[in-house]
Amino acid sequence: MSQTSAINLFDLDRDALVAFLVEQGEKPFRAKQIMKWLYQRNVRDLNAMTDVSKATRNKLLECTTTVLPGVQESQLSRDGTAKWLFELHDGNCIETVYIPESDRGTLCVSSQVGCALDCSFCSTGRQGFNRNLSVSEIIGQVWLATNLLAQEPATANQRITNIVMMGMGEPLLNYRQLVPSLNLMMDDLAYGLSKRRVTVSTSGVIPAMDKLTSDVDISLAVSLHAPNDELRDELVPINKKYPISELMGACWRYVEGEEAASQRKKHVLFEYVMLSGVNDQAQHAHELAELLRGFPGKVNLIPFNPFPQSGYRRSSRNAVERFAKILNDAGVLTLKRTTRGDDIDAACGQLAGDIDDRSKRHVKFIEPRFGEQIR
Ligand code: SAH
Ligand code: SF4
């Protein structure tokens, strides 16, 4: 079979791999063996999968690949934050960030090259949309990060304990590839992370939110950024299609869904990027407190990460403190992200990557951006 029509094993979650192997006349248990090699032993050379029979290996060598993105650039911050630029087969690049903390290590994963949603404060949105990532390009970020951390003496002890879909792109607009990727993140034969440790962040694509929460059990983060439609229309243009009242309806359905009733209490993490003079005033905090009153969630106040010609400034510490106090006094829990990895310009949510422009590749890291801690 030619290289182009070969199946990439990293594109298949467990069910798809079993189906593929059965189609090839193989026994379903081969899926278990192969997944353990791929994800737990970090081995992607089929020849090295010694408990798989030679005949099976030869057959798979004919019709499958285990191709992953290439490592274009690795950067390690003084505080342990790591950022990688991965090159895709078509020359596009994506960024992935690892943020170590005392009790966890969070990997911030990209879902698309660019983003079509054009939020006014987001540099990914500014670059426009190029294409969706495949499953192998999404889960490949986890595979590569695991290996790159292990290879570097300074990070050899670091583990990925949490994954947030907060890199480039809107994950819910790449639904078909997102769900198998999440399955692999949580599958015991792959990365085995609990649903508390896998978070999908969305700007509020409501139909996909409803579908996701019924298809796969994960943690949900919603990029709110404004307490009323007038302001949110400006900052997060998809709000014109899915306004705040409908978004809150979807959030309520998520926390009150059938599964939620029987299992642990669900909550939503609301992301709110603090833009000086734009959405950080006392009146916005009061409005937000009113909107979220009684809702099982927390608000994450994110420092704005500046980029050239953004037109926005990061809110002052005082403004953030005042905002948090108003919310806390009204009974709304807040988290404040701290800046991380600022010496390597690492930041989730405002990654630029590269779109089809090989000439720009070596100037990727000169923009002043700041990493942040994810709670
Ligand atoms: N598209 C999804 C997930 C990727 S963005 C979403 O919007 O939720 C991840 C987070 O980073 C979002 O909350 C996003 O609003 C935030 N973000 C985007 N640009 C940012 C910037 N310049 N500074 C700080 N946070 C930003
Ligand atoms: Fe896309 Fe999220 Fe950036 Fe908005 S904030 S443009 S949805 S990546």
Coordinates of C-alpha atoms and ligand atoms in Angstrom, one line a residue:
M1 CA 0.0 0.0 0.0
S2 CA 1.3 3.5 -0.8
Q3 CA 2.5 5.8 2.0
T4 CA -0.4 8.2 1.4
S5 CA -3.2 5.7 1.8
A6 CA -1.5 4.0 4.8
I7 CA -3.4 4.2 8.1
N8 CA -1.6 6.1 10.8
L9 CA -1.9 4.1 14.0
F10 CA -1.9 7.3 16.1
D11 CA -5.1 8.3 14.3
L12 CA -7.0 5.5 15.9
D13 CA -8.5 5.3 19.4
R14 CA -9.0 1.9 21.0
D15 CA -12.3 1.1 19.3
A16 CA -11.1 2.3 15.9
L17 CA -7.9 0.3 16.3
V18 CA -9.8 -2.9 17.2
A19 CA -12.1 -2.4 14.2
F20 CA -9.1 -1.8 11.9
L21 CA -7.2 -4.9 13.1
V22 CA -10.3 -7.1 12.8
E23 CA -10.7 -5.8 9.3
Q24 CA -7.2 -7.0 8.6
G25 CA -8.0 -10.4 9.9
E26 CA -6.3 -9.9 13.2
K27 CA -7.4 -10.7 16.7
P28 CA -8.8 -7.7 18.8
F29 CA -6.3 -8.3 21.6
R30 CA -3.5 -7.1 19.3
A31 CA -4.9 -3.6 19.9
K32 CA -4.0 -3.8 23.5
Q33 CA -0.4 -4.9 22.7
I34 CA 0.1 -2.2 20.1
M35 CA -1.4 0.6 22.3
K36 CA 0.9 -0.4 25.2
W37 CA 3.9 -0.1 22.9
L38 CA 2.8 3.2 21.4
Y39 CA 1.7 5.1 24.5
Q40 CA 3.1 3.4 27.5
R41 CA 6.5 2.3 26.3
N42 CA 6.8 5.2 23.8
V43 CA 7.8 2.8 21.0
R44 CA 6.5 3.5 17.6
D45 CA 8.7 1.2 15.6
L46 CA 6.5 -1.8 14.7
N47 CA 9.6 -4.0 14.4
A48 CA 10.3 -3.4 18.1
M49 CA 6.9 -4.6 19.2
T50 CA 8.2 -8.0 20.1
D51 CA 5.1 -9.6 21.6
V52 CA 3.3 -9.0 18.3
S53 CA 3.8 -11.9 15.9
K54 CA 6.2 -11.3 13.0
A55 CA 3.5 -12.0 10.5
T56 CA 1.2 -9.4 12.0
R57 CA 4.0 -6.9 12.2
N58 CA 4.9 -7.4 8.6
K59 CA 1.3 -7.0 7.5
L60 CA 1.0 -3.8 9.5
L61 CA 4.3 -2.5 8.2
E62 CA 2.7 -2.7 4.7
C63 CA -0.4 -0.8 5.4
T64 CA 0.2 1.5 8.4
T65 CA 2.5 4.2 9.6
T66 CA 3.3 5.8 13.0
V67 CA 4.2 9.2 11.7
L68 CA 4.2 12.1 14.1
P69 CA 5.0 15.8 13.7
G70 CA 8.6 16.8 13.7
V71 CA 10.3 18.9 16.4
Q72 CA 11.1 22.2 14.9
E73 CA 12.2 24.0 18.1
S74 CA 12.3 23.3 21.9
Q75 CA 12.6 25.9 24.6
L76 CA 13.0 25.5 28.3
S77 CA 12.2 28.3 30.7
R78 CA 14.1 29.0 33.9
D79 CA 11.0 28.0 35.8
G80 CA 10.7 24.7 34.0
T81 CA 8.0 25.7 31.5
A82 CA 8.8 24.1 28.2
K83 CA 7.5 25.1 24.8
W84 CA 7.8 23.2 21.6
L85 CA 7.2 24.2 18.0
F86 CA 6.1 21.1 16.0
E87 CA 6.2 20.9 12.3
L88 CA 3.3 19.1 10.5
H89 CA 3.7 17.2 7.3
D90 CA 2.5 20.1 5.2
G91 CA 4.9 22.6 6.6
N92 CA 2.5 24.2 9.1
C93 CA 3.6 24.5 12.7
I94 CA 1.8 24.3 16.0
E95 CA 2.9 25.1 19.5
T96 CA 2.6 22.9 22.7
V97 CA 3.4 24.1 26.2
Y98 CA 4.3 22.2 29.3
I99 CA 3.8 23.9 32.7
P100 CA 5.2 22.1 35.8
E101 CA 3.9 22.9 39.3
S102 CA 4.6 21.3 42.6
D103 CA 1.6 19.0 42.5
R104 CA 1.1 18.5 38.7
G105 CA 2.4 19.0 35.2
T106 CA 0.0 20.5 32.7
L107 CA 0.3 20.1 28.9
C108 CA -1.4 22.7 26.8
V109 CA -2.4 21.1 23.5
S110 CA -3.4 22.6 20.2
S111 CA -6.4 21.5 18.2
Q112 CA -6.2 23.5 15.0
V113 CA -3.7 25.4 12.9
G114 CA -4.9 28.9 13.6
C115 CA -8.5 29.6 14.5
A116 CA -11.5 30.9 12.6
L117 CA -13.2 32.6 15.5
D118 CA -11.2 35.8 15.6
C119 CA -11.4 36.8 19.2
S120 CA -10.1 40.3 19.3
F121 CA -7.4 39.7 22.0
C122 CA -6.1 36.4 20.7
S123 CA -3.1 36.1 18.5
T124 CA -4.1 32.7 17.2
G125 CA -7.4 34.2 16.0
R126 CA -5.5 37.0 14.3
Q127 CA -3.6 34.6 12.1
G128 CA -6.8 33.1 10.7
F129 CA -7.7 29.5 10.2
N130 CA -5.7 27.1 8.2
R131 CA -6.9 23.6 9.0
N132 CA -7.9 21.1 11.6
L133 CA -5.4 18.8 13.3
S134 CA -5.7 15.1 12.8
V135 CA -5.9 12.7 15.9
S136 CA -2.2 11.8 15.3
E137 CA -1.3 15.5 15.4
I138 CA -3.3 16.1 18.6
I139 CA -2.3 13.0 20.5
G140 CA 1.2 13.2 18.9
Q141 CA 1.7 16.4 20.9
V142 CA 1.3 14.4 24.1
W143 CA 3.6 11.6 22.8
L144 CA 6.3 14.0 21.7
A145 CA 6.1 16.1 24.9
T146 CA 6.4 12.9 27.0
N147 CA 9.5 11.8 25.1
L148 CA 11.1 15.3 25.0
L149 CA 10.6 15.8 28.7
A150 CA 12.2 12.4 29.4
Q151 CA 15.2 13.0 27.1
E152 CA 16.2 16.3 28.7
P153 CA 18.1 15.8 32.0
A154 CA 16.5 18.9 33.5
T155 CA 13.0 17.6 32.9
A156 CA 13.5 13.9 33.1
N157 CA 11.5 13.6 36.3
Q158 CA 8.6 15.8 35.0
R159 CA 5.3 14.0 34.2
I160 CA 2.2 15.1 32.3
T161 CA -0.6 14.7 34.9
N162 CA -3.1 17.1 33.3
I163 CA -4.0 18.1 29.7
V164 CA -5.8 21.3 28.7
M165 CA -7.1 21.8 25.2
M166 CA -6.0 25.5 25.4
G167 CA -3.4 25.7 22.7
M168 CA -4.1 27.0 19.2
G169 CA -7.6 26.6 17.9
E170 CA -11.2 26.0 18.9
P171 CA -11.3 22.3 19.9
L172 CA -15.1 22.0 19.4
L173 CA -14.8 23.1 15.8
N174 CA -12.6 20.0 15.3
Y175 CA -15.0 17.7 16.9
R176 CA -14.4 14.5 14.9
Q177 CA -10.7 14.5 15.7
L178 CA -11.1 15.8 19.2
V179 CA -13.2 13.0 20.6
P180 CA -10.8 10.1 19.7
S181 CA -7.9 12.2 21.0
L182 CA -9.7 12.7 24.4
N183 CA -10.4 9.0 24.4
L184 CA -6.7 8.2 24.1
M185 CA -5.8 10.7 26.8
M186 CA -8.1 8.9 29.2
D187 CA -7.7 5.3 28.0
D188 CA -5.9 3.1 30.5
L189 CA -4.0 1.5 27.6
A190 CA -2.8 5.0 26.5
Y191 CA -2.3 7.9 28.9
G192 CA -5.0 6.9 31.5
L193 CA -5.7 10.4 32.8
S194 CA -8.9 10.8 34.8
K195 CA -11.6 13.0 33.5
R196 CA -10.8 15.6 36.2
R197 CA -7.4 16.0 34.5
V198 CA -8.5 16.5 30.9
T199 CA -10.0 19.9 30.2
V200 CA -11.6 21.1 27.0
S201 CA -11.7 24.9 26.7
T202 CA -14.3 26.4 24.4
S203 CA -15.4 29.9 23.4
G204 CA -18.9 28.5 23.4
V205 CA -19.8 26.5 20.3
I206 CA -23.1 25.4 21.9
P207 CA -24.3 22.5 19.8
A208 CA -20.9 20.9 20.1
M209 CA -20.8 21.5 23.8
D210 CA -24.0 19.6 24.3
K211 CA -22.8 16.8 22.1
L212 CA -19.4 16.6 23.7
T213 CA -20.7 16.3 27.2
S214 CA -22.9 13.4 26.2
D215 CA -20.2 11.7 24.1
V216 CA -17.3 11.9 26.5
D217 CA -16.9 12.8 30.2
I218 CA -14.3 15.5 30.5
S219 CA -13.8 18.8 32.4
L220 CA -15.1 21.9 30.8
A221 CA -13.7 25.4 30.6
V222 CA -15.7 28.2 29.0
S223 CA -14.0 31.3 27.7
L224 CA -16.5 34.0 28.9
H225 CA -14.4 37.2 29.0
A226 CA -17.4 39.5 29.3
P227 CA -20.5 39.7 31.5
N228 CA -22.9 41.1 28.8
D229 CA -23.6 40.5 25.1
E230 CA -22.6 43.9 24.0
L231 CA -19.1 43.6 25.2
R232 CA -18.8 39.8 24.5
D233 CA -19.9 40.4 20.9
E234 CA -16.9 42.6 20.5
L235 CA -14.3 40.4 22.2
V236 CA -15.6 36.9 21.3
P237 CA -17.5 37.3 18.0
I238 CA -19.1 33.9 18.1
N239 CA -21.2 35.4 20.8
K240 CA -23.3 37.0 18.1
K241 CA -24.4 33.5 17.1
Y242 CA -24.5 31.9 20.6
P243 CA -25.2 34.7 23.1
I244 CA -24.5 34.5 26.8
S245 CA -28.0 33.4 27.9
E246 CA -27.8 30.4 25.6
L247 CA -24.2 29.7 26.6
M248 CA -25.2 29.7 30.3
G249 CA -28.0 27.3 29.3
A250 CA -25.5 24.9 27.9
C251 CA -23.3 25.2 31.0
W252 CA -26.3 24.4 33.2
R253 CA -27.1 21.4 31.0
Y254 CA -23.5 20.2 31.5
V255 CA -23.5 20.5 35.3
E256 CA -27.1 19.1 35.7
G257 CA -26.9 16.4 33.0
E258 CA -28.0 12.8 33.7
E259 CA -24.4 11.7 34.2
A260 CA -23.7 14.6 36.4
A261 CA -26.5 13.6 38.7
S262 CA -25.1 10.2 39.3
Q263 CA -21.4 11.1 39.5
R264 CA -19.2 13.6 41.1
K265 CA -20.4 17.2 41.1
K266 CA -19.5 18.9 37.9
H267 CA -18.5 22.5 37.6
V268 CA -17.4 24.8 34.8
L269 CA -14.2 26.9 34.8
F270 CA -15.0 30.3 33.3
E271 CA -12.0 31.9 31.7
Y272 CA -11.8 35.7 31.9
V273 CA -8.9 37.5 30.3
M274 CA -8.3 40.8 32.1
L275 CA -8.1 43.6 29.6
S276 CA -7.3 47.0 31.1
G277 CA -10.2 49.4 30.9
V278 CA -12.2 47.1 28.7
N279 CA -13.7 44.3 30.8
D280 CA -12.0 44.8 34.2
Q281 CA -14.1 47.6 35.8
A282 CA -16.1 47.2 39.0
Q283 CA -19.4 47.3 37.0
H284 CA -18.2 44.3 35.0
A285 CA -17.4 42.4 38.1
H286 CA -20.9 43.1 39.6
E287 CA -22.5 42.1 36.3
L288 CA -20.5 38.9 36.2
A289 CA -21.3 38.1 39.8
E290 CA -25.0 38.4 39.0
L291 CA -24.6 36.2 35.9
L292 CA -22.9 33.4 37.8
R293 CA -24.8 33.6 41.0
G294 CA -25.6 30.1 42.2
F295 CA -23.7 28.5 39.3
P296 CA -21.3 25.7 40.3
G297 CA -18.2 27.1 38.7
K298 CA -15.1 29.2 39.2
V299 CA -13.8 32.2 37.4
N300 CA -10.2 32.1 36.3
L301 CA -8.8 35.7 35.9
I302 CA -6.2 35.4 33.2
P303 CA -3.5 38.1 32.7
F304 CA -3.7 39.3 29.1
N305 CA -0.7 38.2 27.1
P306 CA 0.3 41.1 24.9
F307 CA 1.3 40.7 21.2
P308 CA 2.2 43.3 18.6
Q309 CA -0.7 45.5 17.5
S310 CA -3.2 43.8 19.9
G311 CA -4.4 47.2 21.0
Y312 CA -5.0 45.9 24.6
R313 CA -3.1 46.2 27.8
R314 CA -2.9 43.8 30.7
S315 CA -5.0 44.9 33.7
S316 CA -3.1 46.3 36.7
R317 CA -2.7 44.2 39.8
N318 CA -5.1 46.5 41.7
A319 CA -7.7 46.1 39.0
V320 CA -7.5 42.4 39.2
E321 CA -7.6 42.4 43.0
R322 CA -10.7 44.7 43.0
F323 CA -12.4 42.5 40.4
A324 CA -11.7 39.3 42.4
K325 CA -12.9 40.9 45.6
I326 CA -16.2 41.9 44.2
L327 CA -16.7 38.3 42.8
N328 CA -15.6 36.7 46.1
D329 CA -17.8 38.9 48.2
A330 CA -20.7 37.9 46.0
G331 CA -19.9 34.2 46.6
V332 CA -18.3 33.6 43.2
L333 CA -15.0 31.7 43.5
T334 CA -12.0 33.1 41.6
L335 CA -8.6 31.9 40.6
K336 CA -5.8 34.1 39.6
R337 CA -3.3 32.8 37.1
T338 CA 0.3 33.7 37.7
T339 CA 2.7 34.3 34.9
R340 CA 5.0 31.5 33.9
G341 CA 7.7 30.9 31.3
D342 CA 8.0 34.6 30.4
D343 CA 11.6 34.1 29.4
I344 CA 10.6 31.9 26.6
D345 CA 7.3 33.6 25.7
A346 CA 5.2 30.5 26.4
A347 CA 1.5 31.0 26.8
C348 CA -1.6 28.9 26.4
G349 CA -4.3 30.5 24.4
Q350 CA -2.3 33.0 22.4
L351 CA 0.1 30.8 20.6
A352 CA 0.9 31.8 17.1
G353 CA 2.5 28.7 15.5
D354 CA 3.1 29.2 11.9
I355 CA 0.8 29.0 8.9
D356 CA 2.3 27.8 5.6
D357 CA 5.1 30.2 5.8
R358 CA 8.5 28.6 6.1
S359 CA 10.3 31.9 5.9
K360 CA 9.0 33.0 9.2
R361 CA 10.0 29.9 11.1
H362 CA 13.0 31.3 12.9
V363 CA 11.4 34.5 14.2
K364 CA 8.6 32.7 16.0
F365 CA 9.8 33.4 19.5
I366 CA 10.7 37.0 19.5
E367 CA 7.2 38.3 20.3
P368 CA 6.8 39.3 23.9
R369 CA 4.4 36.8 25.4
F370 CA 4.0 35.4 28.8
G371 CA 3.1 31.9 30.1
E372 CA 0.7 31.3 32.8
Q373 CA -0.2 28.8 35.4
I374 CA -3.3 26.8 34.9
R375 CA -5.4 25.9 37.8
Ligands
SAH1 N1 -10.4 28.3 21.5 C1 -10.5 27.8 22.8 C2 -9.3 27.3 23.4 C3 -8.0 27.9 23.1 S1 -7.7 29.5 23.7 C4 -11.0 29.0 23.7 O1 -11.1 30.1 23.3 O2 -11.4 28.7 24.8 C5 -7.4 29.1 25.4 C6 -7.6 30.3 26.4 O3 -6.6 31.3 26.2 C7 -9.0 30.9 26.2 O4 -9.6 31.2 27.4 C8 -8.6 32.2 25.5 O5 -9.5 33.2 25.6 C9 -7.3 32.6 26.1 N2 -6.5 33.6 25.4 C10 -6.5 33.9 24.1 N3 -5.7 34.9 23.8 C11 -5.2 35.3 25.0 C12 -4.2 36.3 25.3 N4 -3.7 37.1 24.4 N5 -3.9 36.4 26.6 C13 -4.4 35.6 27.6 N6 -5.3 34.6 27.3 C14 -5.7 34.5 26.0
SF4_2 FE1 -10.0 30.9 18.7 FE2 -9.9 30.5 21.4 FE3 -8.3 32.4 20.2 FE4 -11.0 32.8 20.2 S1 -9.5 32.7 22.0 S2 -9.6 33.1 18.4 S3 -11.7 30.7 20.0 S4 -8.2 30.2 19.9

